[in-house]
Amino acid sequence: MRVIISGASGRMGRMLVKATDALEGAELVGACDRVGASLIGADAGNLAGIGALGVSLTDDLNDLPEADVLIDFTSPEGCLEHAAFVAGRGMAMVIGTTGFDPEQMATLKRTLADSPVVMAANYSVGVNLALNLIQQAAQVLAADYDAEIFEAHHKHKVDAPSGTALAMGRALAAGRNVDLMDAAVFSREGITGAREEGKIGFSVVRGGNIVGEHKAMFISDEERIEINHVASDRLVFAKGALRAADWLSQQKQGWYDMQDVLGLNV
Ligand code: NAD
């Protein structure tokens, strides 16, 4: 499997280079980043701290060689550019980027309509299992269990709540057979009034170098059930993304998520 990593000088990009190099059968053939980024020309392996791989970071997509899959953890704008590149070359794409607005999302889906794609807000196997457990819990625990979702991330994260917190909200809402957007409460301030039954509340912390923490809580007058996930190393997302790329190489055109990759099918 020939792999291109976009955003290869970013926090996740470097992990993806490392995970690609570590996976048997995968080969890093290209690495790109934002036009004019300061590290253009550097060896992607050196940036990832694993020694030179002979793949230089480019900011010109035309410099990239043929590949089977492009893995993108960049920004919505970057991802859209990389999607157009992928679609024009009949490649597959694994998307980890979050923070798309509805219009960007629609453009992304249109652009990749004929490509095999995995897109997931979180590539950790543990988080995907947690999503499955949350849906099950929501089926069993009726709306008299107040549902709350908490997430915490490092201070550089630009979107909130995290894509994973929203995915947890959707799993919870699906278990209750409601629409998340009808049930969600994204902020509370001032005289909010008492909690309304059936709502799904979100709370967010940003600080330091927290890799990612997510917790779904089901709270009744008598007990509290918590489904909690803590990521301690970004490599967990990169390994999951490589697993998705490997799985995708056997799939036809279509839009998949990590539940499909893991056979969990929430
Ligand atoms: P980062 O800022 O460290 O890295 C982003 C990289 O993308 C940078 O190198 C940047 O130069 C590059 N980039 C940005 N815009 C670009 C453009 N227009 N063209 C080309 N390159 C561009 O950020 P990060 O922490 O690595 O996170 C990147 C994205 O991945 C975010 O959206 C984040 O939420 C997401 N993320 C997803 C998961 C998951 O499992 N799905 C896990 C971690 C992070």
Short mmCIF file of C-alpha atoms and ligand atoms in Angstrom, two decimals, residues 6-13 32-35 37 72-79 81-82 95-99 120-124 154 157 159 164 234 237, ligand 1:
data_model
loop_
_atom_site.label_atom_id
_atom_site.label_comp_id
_atom_site.label_asym_id
_atom_site.label_seq_id
_atom_site.Cartn_x
_atom_site.Cartn_y
_atom_site.Cartn_z
CA SER A 6 -0.92 15.46 3.98
CA GLY A 7 -0.14 17.86 6.81
CA ALA A 8 2.93 15.72 7.44
CA SER A 9 4.65 18.33 9.61
CA GLY A 10 1.65 18.66 11.94
CA ARG A 11 1.16 16.90 15.28
CA MET A 12 -0.87 14.10 13.71
CA GLY A 13 1.02 14.14 10.41
CA CYS A 32 2.79 17.42 1.69
CA ASP A 33 1.84 20.47 3.71
CA ARG A 34 0.51 24.00 3.43
CA VAL A 35 1.98 26.27 0.72
CA ALA A 37 5.02 26.07 5.44
CA ASP A 72 -5.46 13.70 5.70
CA PHE A 73 -5.34 15.21 9.19
CA THR A 74 -5.06 18.91 8.28
CA SER A 75 -7.83 21.56 8.22
CA PRO A 76 -11.20 21.63 6.41
CA GLU A 77 -9.73 23.91 3.70
CA GLY A 78 -6.66 21.69 3.28
CA CYS A 79 -8.75 18.53 3.26
CA GLU A 81 -7.91 20.61 -1.68
CA HIS A 82 -6.51 17.15 -1.01
CA ILE A 95 -9.94 11.62 6.57
CA GLY A 96 -9.25 12.52 10.19
CA THR A 97 -9.70 16.28 9.87
CA THR A 98 -12.58 17.69 11.94
CA GLY A 99 -14.38 21.04 12.14
CA ALA A 120 -14.00 9.28 11.38
CA ALA A 121 -13.94 11.91 14.09
CA ASN A 122 -11.74 9.57 16.09
CA TYR A 123 -9.62 6.68 14.83
CA SER A 124 -8.96 5.11 18.24
CA HIS A 154 -5.06 20.47 24.42
CA LYS A 157 -7.60 22.63 19.39
CA ASP A 159 -13.14 23.42 17.24
CA THR A 164 -15.71 12.70 18.95
CA ARG A 234 -1.62 10.51 19.54
CA PHE A 237 -5.20 7.73 16.16
P1 NAD B 1 -1.72 20.54 13.50
O1 NAD B 1 -2.09 22.00 13.40
O2 NAD B 1 -0.60 20.13 14.39
O3 NAD B 1 -1.39 19.99 12.03
C1 NAD B 1 -2.14 20.30 10.89
C2 NAD B 1 -1.20 20.23 9.70
O4 NAD B 1 -1.99 20.43 8.52
C3 NAD B 1 -0.14 21.34 9.74
O5 NAD B 1 1.11 20.80 9.36
C4 NAD B 1 -0.68 22.36 8.75
O6 NAD B 1 0.35 23.12 8.12
C5 NAD B 1 -1.38 21.44 7.74
N1 NAD B 1 -2.41 22.18 7.00
C6 NAD B 1 -3.38 22.98 7.50
N2 NAD B 1 -4.08 23.54 6.51
C7 NAD B 1 -3.54 23.08 5.35
C8 NAD B 1 -3.82 23.33 3.98
N3 NAD B 1 -4.78 24.20 3.60
N4 NAD B 1 -3.08 22.65 3.05
C9 NAD B 1 -2.09 21.81 3.43
N5 NAD B 1 -1.76 21.56 4.73
C10 NAD B 1 -2.48 22.20 5.66
O7 NAD B 1 -3.09 19.82 13.89
P2 NAD B 1 -3.30 18.31 14.43
O8 NAD B 1 -3.38 18.32 15.91
O9 NAD B 1 -2.31 17.41 13.76
O10 NAD B 1 -4.79 18.04 13.91
C11 NAD B 1 -5.10 18.08 12.54
C12 NAD B 1 -6.58 17.73 12.35
O11 NAD B 1 -6.80 16.36 12.73
C13 NAD B 1 -7.56 18.55 13.19
O12 NAD B 1 -8.74 18.78 12.44
C14 NAD B 1 -7.87 17.65 14.38
O13 NAD B 1 -9.11 17.91 14.97
C15 NAD B 1 -7.86 16.31 13.68
N6 NAD B 1 -7.63 15.13 14.55
C16 NAD B 1 -8.40 14.05 14.30
C17 NAD B 1 -8.21 12.89 15.01
C18 NAD B 1 -9.03 11.68 14.64
O14 NAD B 1 -8.81 10.59 15.20
N7 NAD B 1 -9.95 11.81 13.69
C19 NAD B 1 -7.22 12.82 16.00
C20 NAD B 1 -6.42 13.95 16.23
C21 NAD B 1 -6.64 15.11 15.48
#
